[in-house]
Amino acid sequence: MNLPDYIEAKKRNKNYSTISYNIDSEFKNKYKGKTYFIKTYGCQMNEHDTENIKAILEEMGYSEVLDYEKADLVMLNTCSIRENAHNKAFGMLGRLKHLKEDKPNLIIGLCGCMAQEVGVVDILLKKYKFVNFVMGTHNIYRLPFILDKAIEFDEQQIEVFSKEGDLIENIPVKRENNFKAWVNIIYGCDKFCTYCIVPYTRGGERSRKKESILDEVKQLYESGYKEITLLGQNVNAYGKDLYDDYGLGELLEDVAKIGIPRITFMTSHPWDFTDKMIDVIAKYSNIMPYIHLPLQSGSSKILKLMGRRYTKESYLELFDKMKKKIPNVSISTDIIVGFPGETEDDFKQTLEVANYCKYDNAFTFIYSPRENTPAAKLKDDVSLDEKEKRLYQLNDVVNKYFLENNKKLIGKKVSVLVEGVSEKKENNFFGYTFNNKLINFTGEAKVGDIVLVEVTDAKTWSLDGKISE
Ligand code: 5AD
Ligand code: SF4
């Protein structure tokens, strides 16, 4: 049994090697005829991990079912970012407990960020004994061993490495989408923002070698992919652990030269967003003019308490530079309300920044104390009532600008990657614009094509349009 350990999880060690995944022949197709269901919570990193987990399970002979009640194996790929993510996973575990009473051979596994939490694993050991195995975020490549043991033995299998270990290449992937793909460029986070659990659940920053990334993108391009998202908890730190003079700016440029029609990246910390990155985004017509730039708070005092390493002023300076240098750039953000010590005046400053930036999209959250983080030790002194009031007030402000920005597009022709067919009407499609805005449109189109659409109407969270002649 390998249990999570926060002292180990906090350590940062830059000595790791890159090793290549290969399934042990004894597990290949061993479980042919068995079925699996996997439920994913949380961010794109988890979604992409699920694509790896599915491919490993299929190498072992499992096939996917979409109804968890019909599966021989149910896995939950969990998220720790806020308490409500926990609640959802525990709610699902409750349903699985009942299912297992009728299906005693059902195998249940929990993986993802919650598996890295000391408190969660403690609860699973004591009260959720029906969970057959727990697998940490650094242990995905070990899934065949862990699952095999969980099937063979009655006792709960817990394998959670708190330190990340080696960087594993060539894990197989079952991509969910035939046109859009995620490509990991960096794992982990060393920023240690005081409210955030990610540096403990995802380990230290480790960049993939540029050659591996560029090869993956080339293969995707050759197999017809239209859009790739370079993925990491903090992509701006790309390369710092490997190279002296090769960072995200240089990588974006090399990726753009491959020729894939749309490139984007996620998520960026404002602190190490370089001029080189801005210049490259502005220069290449296949890099999407869309940047997610988390603000978190508009008060420099709160930003300092959050350990964000920038001030309101330096954030706005960066924001202005992006708007000036990148034509038609869309900027979205994340904002937390009710951080410990946030006064009415601090919150007013957040509203001021939101009013200034007029974001194209914003994800707003109530602060949720996370186990073992430095902020959890601060007095949580804003009442829940007040936090909710601030959230509603902030949402009113940001929503107003989503609509205002969308309305400016009415009558314009925008490039759209067709993602799907609307279920309601024939010849109705949906897709995303080059600025990452959702658009529903009519006309003749094919899923996976990039088409020109004239915007006919604007709503808060989407646009309407028709294929342009
Ligand atoms: N409470 C509330 N929101 C949080 N986020 C991260 N940690 C917390 C927390 N403890 C938000 C941040 C981050 C986004 C992914 O989730 O805004 O950018
Ligand atoms: Fe969390 Fe901050 Fe790292 Fe983002 S940059 S994952 S908010 S610690």
GROMACS .gro file of C-alpha atoms and ligand atoms in nm:
model
  495
    1MET     CA    1   0.000   0.000   0.000
    2ASN     CA    2   0.132   0.346  -0.096
    3LEU     CA    3  -0.056   0.619   0.090
    4PRO     CA    4  -0.045   0.992   0.007
    5ASP     CA    5   0.192   1.205   0.212
    6TYR     CA    6   0.189   1.587   0.203
    7ILE     CA    7   0.552   1.631   0.310
    8GLU     CA    8   0.665   1.427   0.010
    9ALA     CA    9   0.408   1.601  -0.214
   10LYS     CA   10   0.554   1.943  -0.134
   11LYS     CA   11   0.912   1.847  -0.222
   12ARG     CA   12   1.048   1.954  -0.558
   13ASN     CA   13   1.314   1.746  -0.724
   14LYS     CA   14   1.435   1.823  -1.074
   15ASN     CA   15   1.608   1.488  -1.123
   16TYR     CA   16   1.374   1.277  -1.325
   17SER     CA   17   1.415   1.073  -1.639
   18THR     CA   18   1.186   1.016  -1.930
   19ILE     CA   19   1.078   0.657  -1.973
   20SER     CA   20   0.863   0.492  -2.234
   21TYR     CA   21   0.540   0.313  -2.141
   22ASN     CA   22   0.487  -0.040  -2.264
   23ILE     CA   23   0.214  -0.268  -2.137
   24ASP     CA   24   0.344  -0.588  -1.978
   25SER     CA   25   0.249  -0.874  -2.210
   26GLU     CA   26   0.085  -1.066  -1.925
   27PHE     CA   27  -0.191  -0.798  -1.908
   28LYS     CA   28  -0.253  -0.752  -2.279
   29ASN     CA   29  -0.613  -0.860  -2.354
   30LYS     CA   30  -0.625  -1.042  -2.020
   31TYR     CA   31  -0.975  -0.908  -1.951
   32LYS     CA   32  -1.125  -0.950  -2.299
   33GLY     CA   33  -1.504  -0.943  -2.280
   34LYS     CA   34  -1.513  -0.722  -1.968
   35THR     CA   35  -1.657  -0.372  -1.979
   36TYR     CA   36  -1.567  -0.040  -1.816
   37PHE     CA   37  -1.728   0.295  -1.744
   38ILE     CA   38  -1.527   0.599  -1.641
   39LYS     CA   39  -1.664   0.925  -1.506
   40THR     CA   40  -1.443   1.234  -1.522
   41TYR     CA   41  -1.466   1.540  -1.299
   42GLY     CA   42  -1.269   1.864  -1.321
   43CYS     CA   43  -1.028   2.018  -1.568
   44GLN     CA   44  -0.893   1.935  -1.913
   45MET     CA   45  -0.592   1.767  -1.755
   46ASN     CA   46  -0.828   1.509  -1.604
   47GLU     CA   47  -1.019   1.476  -1.932
   48HIS     CA   48  -0.695   1.400  -2.107
   49ASP     CA   49  -0.583   1.156  -1.835
   50THR     CA   50  -0.913   0.977  -1.890
   51GLU     CA   51  -0.823   0.941  -2.259
   52ASN     CA   52  -0.503   0.765  -2.146
   53ILE     CA   53  -0.682   0.549  -1.891
   54LYS     CA   54  -0.939   0.437  -2.149
   55ALA     CA   55  -0.665   0.336  -2.393
   56ILE     CA   56  -0.480   0.137  -2.125
   57LEU     CA   57  -0.802  -0.043  -2.026
   58GLU     CA   58  -0.870  -0.127  -2.390
   59GLU     CA   59  -0.519  -0.272  -2.425
   60MET     CA   60  -0.611  -0.494  -2.133
   61GLY     CA   61  -0.913  -0.615  -2.328
   62TYR     CA   62  -1.186  -0.400  -2.169
   63SER     CA   63  -1.448  -0.228  -2.383
   64GLU     CA   64  -1.633   0.092  -2.295
   65VAL     CA   65  -2.002   0.110  -2.197
   66LEU     CA   66  -2.190   0.435  -2.147
   67ASP     CA   67  -2.416   0.312  -1.867
   68TYR     CA   68  -2.232   0.259  -1.540
   69GLU     CA   69  -2.490   0.006  -1.423
   70LYS     CA   70  -2.385  -0.226  -1.707
   71ALA     CA   71  -2.009  -0.209  -1.642
   72ASP     CA   72  -1.779  -0.466  -1.480
   73LEU     CA   73  -1.541  -0.187  -1.381
   74VAL     CA   74  -1.636   0.169  -1.281
   75MET     CA   75  -1.364   0.429  -1.237
   76LEU     CA   76  -1.405   0.783  -1.106
   77ASN     CA   77  -1.139   1.027  -1.221
   78THR     CA   78  -1.180   1.290  -0.952
   79CYS     CA   79  -1.105   1.659  -0.888
   80SER     CA   80  -1.001   1.833  -0.565
   81ILE     CA   81  -1.014   2.196  -0.665
   82ARG     CA   82  -1.322   2.291  -0.460
   83GLU     CA   83  -1.540   2.120  -0.202
   84ASN     CA   84  -1.829   2.073  -0.447
   85ALA     CA   85  -1.606   1.858  -0.670
   86HIS     CA   86  -1.550   1.633  -0.367
   87ASN     CA   87  -1.921   1.619  -0.295
   88LYS     CA   88  -2.003   1.509  -0.647
   89ALA     CA   89  -1.755   1.221  -0.634
   90PHE     CA   90  -1.872   1.107  -0.290
   91GLY     CA   91  -2.234   1.126  -0.416
   92MET     CA   92  -2.144   0.895  -0.705
   93LEU     CA   93  -1.963   0.659  -0.465
   94GLY     CA   94  -2.290   0.638  -0.268
   95ARG     CA   95  -2.475   0.524  -0.583
   96LEU     CA   96  -2.201   0.273  -0.661
   97LYS     CA   97  -2.228   0.127  -0.312
   98HIS     CA   98  -2.592   0.036  -0.383
   99LEU     CA   99  -2.502  -0.102  -0.724
  100LYS     CA  100  -2.237  -0.323  -0.570
  101GLU     CA  101  -2.489  -0.472  -0.330
  102ASP     CA  102  -2.664  -0.618  -0.638
  103LYS     CA  103  -2.344  -0.682  -0.833
  104PRO     CA  104  -2.082  -0.804  -0.584
  105ASN     CA  105  -1.823  -0.863  -0.858
  106LEU     CA  106  -1.827  -0.500  -0.964
  107ILE     CA  107  -1.479  -0.345  -0.942
  108ILE     CA  108  -1.470   0.020  -0.832
  109GLY     CA  109  -1.162   0.240  -0.867
  110LEU     CA  110  -1.097   0.601  -0.771
  111CYS     CA  111  -0.820   0.802  -0.935
  112GLY     CA  112  -0.736   1.166  -1.008
  113CYS     CA  113  -0.662   1.446  -0.765
  114MET     CA  114  -0.875   1.324  -0.472
  115ALA     CA  115  -0.661   1.010  -0.461
  116GLN     CA  116  -0.365   1.233  -0.367
  117GLU     CA  117  -0.543   1.374  -0.060
  118VAL     CA  118  -0.449   1.231   0.278
  119GLY     CA  119  -0.795   1.301   0.425
  120VAL     CA  120  -0.983   1.145   0.134
  121VAL     CA  121  -0.779   0.825   0.133
  122ASP     CA  122  -0.828   0.801   0.509
  123ILE     CA  123  -1.207   0.815   0.460
  124LEU     CA  124  -1.193   0.560   0.177
  125LEU     CA  125  -0.992   0.322   0.396
  126LYS     CA  126  -1.229   0.356   0.688
  127LYS     CA  127  -1.574   0.405   0.540
  128TYR     CA  128  -1.564   0.311   0.173
  129LYS     CA  129  -1.416  -0.035   0.184
  130PHE     CA  130  -1.621  -0.133  -0.122
  131VAL     CA  131  -1.385   0.083  -0.333
  132ASN     CA  132  -1.147  -0.181  -0.469
  133PHE     CA  133  -0.858   0.043  -0.564
  134VAL     CA  134  -0.724   0.397  -0.539
  135MET     CA  135  -0.470   0.512  -0.797
  136GLY     CA  136  -0.277   0.841  -0.774
  137THR     CA  137  -0.223   1.094  -1.053
  138HIS     CA  138   0.142   0.985  -1.090
  139ASN     CA  139   0.048   0.618  -1.109
  140ILE     CA  140  -0.160   0.600  -1.429
  141TYR     CA  141   0.105   0.400  -1.612
  142ARG     CA  142   0.079   0.142  -1.331
  143LEU     CA  143  -0.296   0.084  -1.391
  144PRO     CA  144  -0.260  -0.271  -1.533
  145PHE     CA  145  -0.077  -0.385  -1.216
  146ILE     CA  146  -0.307  -0.207  -0.974
  147LEU     CA  147  -0.629  -0.321  -1.141
  148ASP     CA  148  -0.504  -0.679  -1.175
  149LYS     CA  149  -0.425  -0.690  -0.803
  150ALA     CA  150  -0.762  -0.535  -0.717
  151ILE     CA  151  -0.938  -0.811  -0.914
  152GLU     CA  152  -0.727  -1.087  -0.764
  153PHE     CA  153  -0.726  -0.984  -0.398
  154ASP     CA  154  -1.009  -0.893  -0.164
  155GLU     CA  155  -0.837  -0.614   0.023
  156GLN     CA  156  -0.841  -0.252  -0.096
  157GLN     CA  157  -0.542  -0.163  -0.317
  158ILE     CA  158  -0.405   0.186  -0.263
  159GLU     CA  159  -0.121   0.303  -0.483
  160VAL     CA  160  -0.055   0.675  -0.457
  161PHE     CA  161   0.294   0.808  -0.520
  162SER     CA  162   0.320   1.149  -0.358
  163LYS     CA  163   0.638   1.235  -0.543
  164GLU     CA  164   0.594   1.241  -0.916
  165GLY     CA  165   0.886   1.019  -1.025
  166ASP     CA  166   0.974   0.981  -1.392
  167LEU     CA  167   0.803   1.143  -1.686
  168ILE     CA  168   0.628   0.873  -1.885
  169GLU     CA  169   0.606   0.898  -2.264
  170ASN     CA  170   0.404   0.689  -2.508
  171ILE     CA  171   0.107   0.613  -2.285
  172PRO     CA  172  -0.162   0.514  -2.537
  173VAL     CA  173  -0.453   0.754  -2.587
  174LYS     CA  174  -0.814   0.706  -2.694
  175ARG     CA  175  -0.907   1.056  -2.815
  176GLU     CA  176  -1.266   1.164  -2.762
  177ASN     CA  177  -1.272   1.399  -3.058
  178ASN     CA  178  -1.145   1.337  -3.413
  179PHE     CA  179  -1.068   1.703  -3.485
  180LYS     CA  180  -0.958   1.860  -3.157
  181ALA     CA  181  -0.680   1.716  -2.946
  182TRP     CA  182  -0.510   1.792  -2.619
  183VAL     CA  183  -0.133   1.768  -2.604
  184ASN     CA  184   0.037   1.776  -2.266
  185ILE     CA  185   0.343   1.998  -2.266
  186ILE     CA  186   0.411   2.031  -1.894
  187TYR     CA  187   0.294   1.845  -1.586
  188GLY     CA  188   0.255   1.979  -1.232
  189CYS     CA  189   0.282   2.326  -1.085
  190ASP     CA  190   0.547   2.498  -0.872
  191LYS     CA  191   0.357   2.822  -0.814
  192PHE     CA  192   0.200   2.721  -0.482
  193CYS     CA  193  -0.076   2.984  -0.487
  194THR     CA  194  -0.189   2.970  -0.125
  195TYR     CA  195  -0.548   2.854  -0.193
  196CYS     CA  196  -0.462   2.588  -0.447
  197ILE     CA  197  -0.428   2.215  -0.393
  198VAL     CA  198  -0.289   2.142  -0.740
  199PRO     CA  199   0.085   2.168  -0.654
  200TYR     CA  200   0.024   1.886  -0.402
  201THR     CA  201  -0.200   1.666  -0.616
  202ARG     CA  202  -0.011   1.708  -0.943
  203GLY     CA  203   0.348   1.740  -0.824
  204GLY     CA  204   0.640   1.947  -0.953
  205GLU     CA  205   0.671   2.113  -1.291
  206ARG     CA  206   0.808   1.871  -1.550
  207SER     CA  207   0.821   1.968  -1.916
  208ARG     CA  208   0.804   1.716  -2.194
  209LYS     CA  209   1.094   1.732  -2.438
  210LYS     CA  210   1.016   1.962  -2.731
  211GLU     CA  211   1.088   1.682  -2.983
  212SER     CA  212   0.823   1.456  -2.825
  213ILE     CA  213   0.565   1.737  -2.834
  214LEU     CA  214   0.641   1.837  -3.192
  215ASP     CA  215   0.628   1.472  -3.306
  216GLU     CA  216   0.289   1.429  -3.142
  217VAL     CA  217   0.154   1.745  -3.307
  218LYS     CA  218   0.290   1.636  -3.649
  219GLN     CA  219   0.118   1.300  -3.617
  220LEU     CA  220  -0.208   1.468  -3.520
  221TYR     CA  221  -0.181   1.705  -3.815
  222GLU     CA  222  -0.114   1.417  -4.052
  223SER     CA  223  -0.417   1.229  -3.923
  224GLY     CA  224  -0.646   1.524  -3.994
  225TYR     CA  225  -0.670   1.704  -3.660
  226LYS     CA  226  -0.769   2.070  -3.696
  227GLU     CA  227  -0.712   2.210  -3.349
  228ILE     CA  228  -0.472   2.133  -3.071
  229THR     CA  229  -0.461   2.266  -2.716
  230LEU     CA  230  -0.119   2.267  -2.552
  231LEU     CA  231  -0.200   2.162  -2.201
  232GLY     CA  232  -0.051   2.218  -1.858
  233GLN     CA  233  -0.138   2.350  -1.513
  234ASN     CA  234   0.083   2.645  -1.590
  235VAL     CA  235   0.198   2.630  -1.952
  236ASN     CA  236   0.403   2.950  -1.921
  237ALA     CA  237   0.659   2.760  -1.715
  238TYR     CA  238   0.720   2.531  -2.014
  239GLY     CA  239   1.086   2.450  -2.072
  240LYS     CA  240   1.229   2.616  -1.761
  241ASP     CA  241   1.332   2.280  -1.618
  242LEU     CA  242   1.489   2.160  -1.944
  243TYR     CA  243   1.628   2.445  -2.151
  244ASP     CA  244   1.806   2.780  -2.105
  245ASP     CA  245   1.642   2.958  -2.394
  246TYR     CA  246   1.341   2.761  -2.511
  247GLY     CA  247   1.006   2.839  -2.351
  248LEU     CA  248   0.639   2.849  -2.445
  249GLY     CA  249   0.697   3.130  -2.698
  250GLU     CA  250   0.951   2.921  -2.891
  251LEU     CA  251   0.737   2.606  -2.863
  252LEU     CA  252   0.424   2.786  -2.987
  253GLU     CA  253   0.623   2.912  -3.285
  254ASP     CA  254   0.754   2.564  -3.373
  255VAL     CA  255   0.405   2.416  -3.332
  256ALA     CA  256   0.255   2.691  -3.552
  257LYS     CA  257   0.507   2.614  -3.828
  258ILE     CA  258   0.379   2.254  -3.851
  259GLY     CA  259   0.068   2.403  -4.010
  260ILE     CA  260  -0.218   2.270  -3.796
  261PRO     CA  261  -0.502   2.522  -3.858
  262ARG     CA  262  -0.577   2.610  -3.493
  263ILE     CA  263  -0.352   2.617  -3.191
  264THR     CA  264  -0.436   2.725  -2.841
  265PHE     CA  265  -0.293   2.671  -2.493
  266MET     CA  266  -0.420   2.646  -2.139
  267THR     CA  267  -0.367   2.761  -1.860
  268SER     CA  268  -0.142   3.065  -1.835
  269HIS     CA  269  -0.028   3.231  -1.516
  270PRO     CA  270   0.005   3.607  -1.572
  271TRP     CA  271   0.335   3.608  -1.387
  272ASP     CA  272   0.556   3.455  -1.654
  273PHE     CA  273   0.370   3.556  -1.968
  274THR     CA  274   0.657   3.682  -2.185
  275ASP     CA  275   0.668   3.940  -2.465
  276LYS     CA  276   0.797   3.663  -2.690
  277MET     CA  277   0.470   3.471  -2.631
  278ILE     CA  278   0.261   3.776  -2.713
  279ASP     CA  279   0.463   3.843  -3.030
  280VAL     CA  280   0.430   3.484  -3.150
  281ILE     CA  281   0.052   3.478  -3.087
  282ALA     CA  282   0.021   3.802  -3.285
  283LYS     CA  283   0.243   3.682  -3.568
  284TYR     CA  284   0.100   3.339  -3.656
  285SER     CA  285  -0.239   3.326  -3.819
  286ASN     CA  286  -0.300   2.971  -3.692
  287ILE     CA  287  -0.256   3.057  -3.322
  288MET     CA  288  -0.601   3.135  -3.188
  289PRO     CA  289  -0.635   3.491  -3.059
  290TYR     CA  290  -0.775   3.361  -2.735
  291ILE     CA  291  -0.602   3.374  -2.397
  292HIS     CA  292  -0.723   3.249  -2.062
  293LEU     CA  293  -0.561   3.481  -1.809
  294PRO     CA  294  -0.675   3.408  -1.452
  295LEU     CA  295  -0.710   3.725  -1.244
  296GLN     CA  296  -0.828   3.563  -0.916
  297SER     CA  297  -0.867   3.903  -0.746
  298GLY     CA  298  -0.847   4.270  -0.842
  299SER     CA  299  -0.698   4.371  -0.507
  300SER     CA  300  -0.318   4.372  -0.477
  301LYS     CA  301  -0.354   4.303  -0.105
  302ILE     CA  302  -0.554   3.985  -0.170
  303LEU     CA  303  -0.326   3.884  -0.458
  304LYS     CA  304  -0.035   3.901  -0.216
  305LEU     CA  305  -0.219   3.683   0.035
  306MET     CA  306  -0.295   3.443  -0.250
  307GLY     CA  307   0.076   3.428  -0.340
  308ARG     CA  308   0.001   3.524  -0.699
  309ARG     CA  309   0.328   3.717  -0.762
  310TYR     CA  310   0.163   4.006  -0.952
  311THR     CA  311  -0.031   4.317  -0.858
  312LYS     CA  312  -0.349   4.466  -0.994
  313GLU     CA  313  -0.134   4.718  -1.183
  314SER     CA  314   0.106   4.466  -1.337
  315TYR     CA  315  -0.188   4.245  -1.440
  316LEU     CA  316  -0.355   4.539  -1.616
  317GLU     CA  317  -0.029   4.631  -1.786
  318LEU     CA  318  -0.004   4.279  -1.929
  319PHE     CA  319  -0.372   4.283  -2.025
  320ASP     CA  320  -0.332   4.614  -2.210
  321LYS     CA  321  -0.024   4.486  -2.391
  322MET     CA  322  -0.213   4.178  -2.514
  323LYS     CA  323  -0.509   4.386  -2.632
  324LYS     CA  324  -0.276   4.625  -2.814
  325LYS     CA  325  -0.050   4.372  -2.980
  326ILE     CA  326  -0.284   4.083  -3.067
  327PRO     CA  327  -0.555   4.189  -3.314
  328ASN     CA  328  -0.909   4.100  -3.195
  329VAL     CA  329  -0.784   3.898  -2.899
  330SER     CA  330  -1.046   3.745  -2.667
  331ILE     CA  331  -0.946   3.717  -2.304
  332SER     CA  332  -1.118   3.502  -2.044
  333THR     CA  333  -1.044   3.471  -1.674
  334ASP     CA  334  -1.096   3.297  -1.339
  335ILE     CA  335  -1.196   3.496  -1.031
  336ILE     CA  336  -1.233   3.383  -0.669
  337VAL     CA  337  -1.456   3.579  -0.428
  338GLY     CA  338  -1.451   3.562  -0.049
  339PHE     CA  339  -1.083   3.480   0.001
  340PRO     CA  340  -0.989   3.523   0.372
  341GLY     CA  341  -0.948   3.893   0.451
  342GLU     CA  342  -1.137   4.015   0.141
  343THR     CA  343  -1.309   4.338   0.246
  344GLU     CA  344  -1.586   4.524   0.067
  345ASP     CA  345  -1.317   4.753  -0.075
  346ASP     CA  346  -1.104   4.460  -0.202
  347PHE     CA  347  -1.410   4.319  -0.373
  348LYS     CA  348  -1.489   4.659  -0.524
  349GLN     CA  349  -1.144   4.655  -0.682
  350THR     CA  350  -1.222   4.315  -0.837
  351LEU     CA  351  -1.539   4.465  -0.985
  352GLU     CA  352  -1.337   4.760  -1.114
  353VAL     CA  353  -1.091   4.531  -1.292
  354ALA     CA  354  -1.381   4.326  -1.436
  355ASN     CA  355  -1.540   4.647  -1.563
  356TYR     CA  356  -1.211   4.759  -1.714
  357CYS     CA  357  -1.119   4.428  -1.880
  358LYS     CA  358  -1.468   4.349  -2.016
  359TYR     CA  359  -1.373   3.980  -2.040
  360ASP     CA  360  -1.512   3.758  -2.315
  361ASN     CA  361  -1.570   3.484  -2.060
  362ALA     CA  362  -1.511   3.443  -1.687
  363PHE     CA  363  -1.528   3.151  -1.447
  364THR     CA  364  -1.620   3.279  -1.104
  365PHE     CA  365  -1.589   3.085  -0.780
  366ILE     CA  366  -1.652   3.113  -0.410
  367TYR     CA  367  -1.332   3.048  -0.216
  368SER     CA  368  -1.321   2.692  -0.086
  369PRO     CA  369  -1.057   2.608   0.180
  370ARG     CA  370  -0.849   2.308   0.072
  371GLU     CA  371  -0.680   2.060   0.304
  372ASN     CA  372  -0.313   2.134   0.378
  373THR     CA  373  -0.294   2.458   0.174
  374PRO     CA  374  -0.149   2.770   0.344
  375ALA     CA  375  -0.474   2.966   0.294
  376ALA     CA  376  -0.671   2.702   0.484
  377LYS     CA  377  -0.486   2.821   0.795
  378LEU     CA  378  -0.611   3.179   0.749
  379LYS     CA  379  -0.932   3.280   0.921
  380ASP     CA  380  -1.217   3.223   0.671
  381ASP     CA  381  -1.376   3.551   0.779
  382VAL     CA  382  -1.619   3.631   0.498
  383SER     CA  383  -1.964   3.485   0.572
  384LEU     CA  384  -2.122   3.247   0.320
  385ASP     CA  385  -2.406   3.497   0.269
  386GLU     CA  386  -2.157   3.768   0.182
  387LYS     CA  387  -1.959   3.534  -0.047
  388GLU     CA  388  -2.277   3.445  -0.235
  389LYS     CA  389  -2.378   3.808  -0.263
  390ARG     CA  390  -2.037   3.898  -0.406
  391LEU     CA  391  -2.051   3.608  -0.651
  392TYR     CA  392  -2.393   3.719  -0.786
  393GLN     CA  393  -2.278   4.079  -0.809
  394LEU     CA  394  -1.964   3.980  -0.995
  395ASN     CA  395  -2.158   3.751  -1.229
  396ASP     CA  396  -2.392   4.037  -1.318
  397VAL     CA  397  -2.095   4.250  -1.417
  398VAL     CA  398  -1.906   3.989  -1.619
  399ASN     CA  399  -2.218   3.854  -1.796
  400LYS     CA  400  -2.303   4.203  -1.918
  401TYR     CA  401  -1.974   4.220  -2.109
  402PHE     CA  402  -2.003   3.869  -2.259
  403LEU     CA  403  -2.322   3.988  -2.427
  404GLU     CA  404  -2.179   4.327  -2.519
  405ASN     CA  405  -1.871   4.168  -2.681
  406ASN     CA  406  -2.079   3.908  -2.862
  407LYS     CA  407  -2.312   4.175  -3.002
  408LYS     CA  408  -2.015   4.346  -3.167
  409LEU     CA  409  -1.980   4.038  -3.388
  410ILE     CA  410  -2.329   4.061  -3.541
  411GLY     CA  411  -2.298   4.096  -3.920
  412LYS     CA  412  -1.932   3.979  -3.917
  413LYS     CA  413  -1.805   3.664  -4.088
  414VAL     CA  414  -1.616   3.433  -3.854
  415SER     CA  415  -1.419   3.115  -3.905
  416VAL     CA  416  -1.577   2.817  -3.727
  417LEU     CA  417  -1.463   2.460  -3.662
  418VAL     CA  418  -1.780   2.251  -3.700
  419GLU     CA  419  -1.808   2.029  -3.394
  420GLY     CA  420  -2.148   1.870  -3.410
  421VAL     CA  421  -2.500   1.857  -3.536
  422SER     CA  422  -2.776   2.012  -3.333
  423GLU     CA  423  -3.019   1.747  -3.212
  424LYS     CA  424  -3.320   1.970  -3.255
  425LYS     CA  425  -3.315   2.076  -3.620
  426GLU     CA  426  -3.181   1.952  -3.951
  427ASN     CA  427  -2.894   2.152  -4.102
  428ASN     CA  428  -2.827   2.309  -3.766
  429PHE     CA  429  -2.472   2.282  -3.640
  430PHE     CA  430  -2.259   2.408  -3.358
  431GLY     CA  431  -1.892   2.487  -3.334
  432TYR     CA  432  -1.637   2.730  -3.197
  433THR     CA  433  -1.509   3.047  -3.360
  434PHE     CA  434  -1.139   3.123  -3.393
  435ASN     CA  435  -1.179   3.328  -3.072
  436ASN     CA  436  -1.327   3.026  -2.895
  437LYS     CA  437  -1.689   3.143  -2.888
  438LEU     CA  438  -1.970   2.890  -2.914
  439ILE     CA  439  -2.182   2.943  -3.226
  440ASN     CA  440  -2.500   2.767  -3.344
  441PHE     CA  441  -2.558   2.801  -3.716
  442THR     CA  442  -2.756   2.680  -4.015
  443GLY     CA  443  -2.650   2.574  -4.365
  444GLU     CA  444  -2.462   2.295  -4.537
  445ALA     CA  445  -2.158   2.182  -4.339
  446LYS     CA  446  -1.962   1.875  -4.236
  447VAL     CA  447  -1.842   1.801  -3.884
  448GLY     CA  448  -1.467   1.862  -3.865
  449ASP     CA  449  -1.460   2.127  -4.139
  450ILE     CA  450  -1.357   2.485  -4.086
  451VAL     CA  451  -1.623   2.708  -4.243
  452LEU     CA  452  -1.706   3.077  -4.270
  453VAL     CA  453  -2.020   3.173  -4.078
  454GLU     CA  454  -2.203   3.505  -4.071
  455VAL     CA  455  -2.309   3.602  -3.720
  456THR     CA  456  -2.682   3.684  -3.713
  457ASP     CA  457  -2.752   3.714  -3.341
  458ALA     CA  458  -2.571   3.729  -3.006
  459LYS     CA  459  -2.658   3.585  -2.666
  460THR     CA  460  -2.465   3.596  -2.339
  461TRP     CA  461  -2.295   3.258  -2.384
  462SER     CA  462  -2.329   3.192  -2.756
  463LEU     CA  463  -2.373   3.333  -3.105
  464ASP     CA  464  -2.619   3.242  -3.380
  465GLY     CA  465  -2.524   3.241  -3.746
  466LYS     CA  466  -2.564   3.106  -4.096
  467ILE     CA  467  -2.306   2.963  -4.334
  468SER     CA  468  -2.169   3.245  -4.544
  469GLU     CA  469  -2.203   3.210  -4.924
  4705AD     N1  470  -1.135   2.785  -0.402
  4705AD     C1  471  -1.203   2.842  -0.505
  4705AD     N2  472  -1.156   2.843  -0.630
  4705AD     C2  473  -1.035   2.787  -0.654
  4705AD     N3  474  -0.963   2.774  -0.767
  4705AD     C3  475  -0.848   2.709  -0.738
  4705AD     N4  476  -0.846   2.678  -0.606
  4705AD     C4  477  -0.961   2.726  -0.552
  4705AD     C5  478  -1.014   2.727  -0.421
  4705AD     N5  479  -0.949   2.673  -0.319
  4705AD     C6  480  -1.004   2.831  -0.897
  4705AD     C7  481  -0.903   2.933  -0.947
  4705AD     C8  482  -0.836   2.858  -1.060
  4705AD     C9  483  -0.948   2.771  -1.111
  4705AD    C10  484  -0.906   2.654  -1.191
  4705AD     O1  485  -1.013   2.728  -0.992
  4705AD     O2  486  -0.972   3.043  -0.996
  4705AD     O3  487  -0.785   2.942  -1.160
  471SF4    FE1  488  -0.300   2.641  -0.865
  471SF4    FE2  489  -0.168   2.873  -0.888
  471SF4    FE3  490  -0.060   2.647  -0.995
  471SF4    FE4  491  -0.280   2.758  -1.104
  471SF4     S1  492  -0.074   2.852  -1.092
  471SF4     S2  493  -0.247   2.537  -1.060
  471SF4     S3  494  -0.390   2.839  -0.928
  471SF4     S4  495  -0.095   2.689  -0.778
   0.00000   0.00000   0.00000
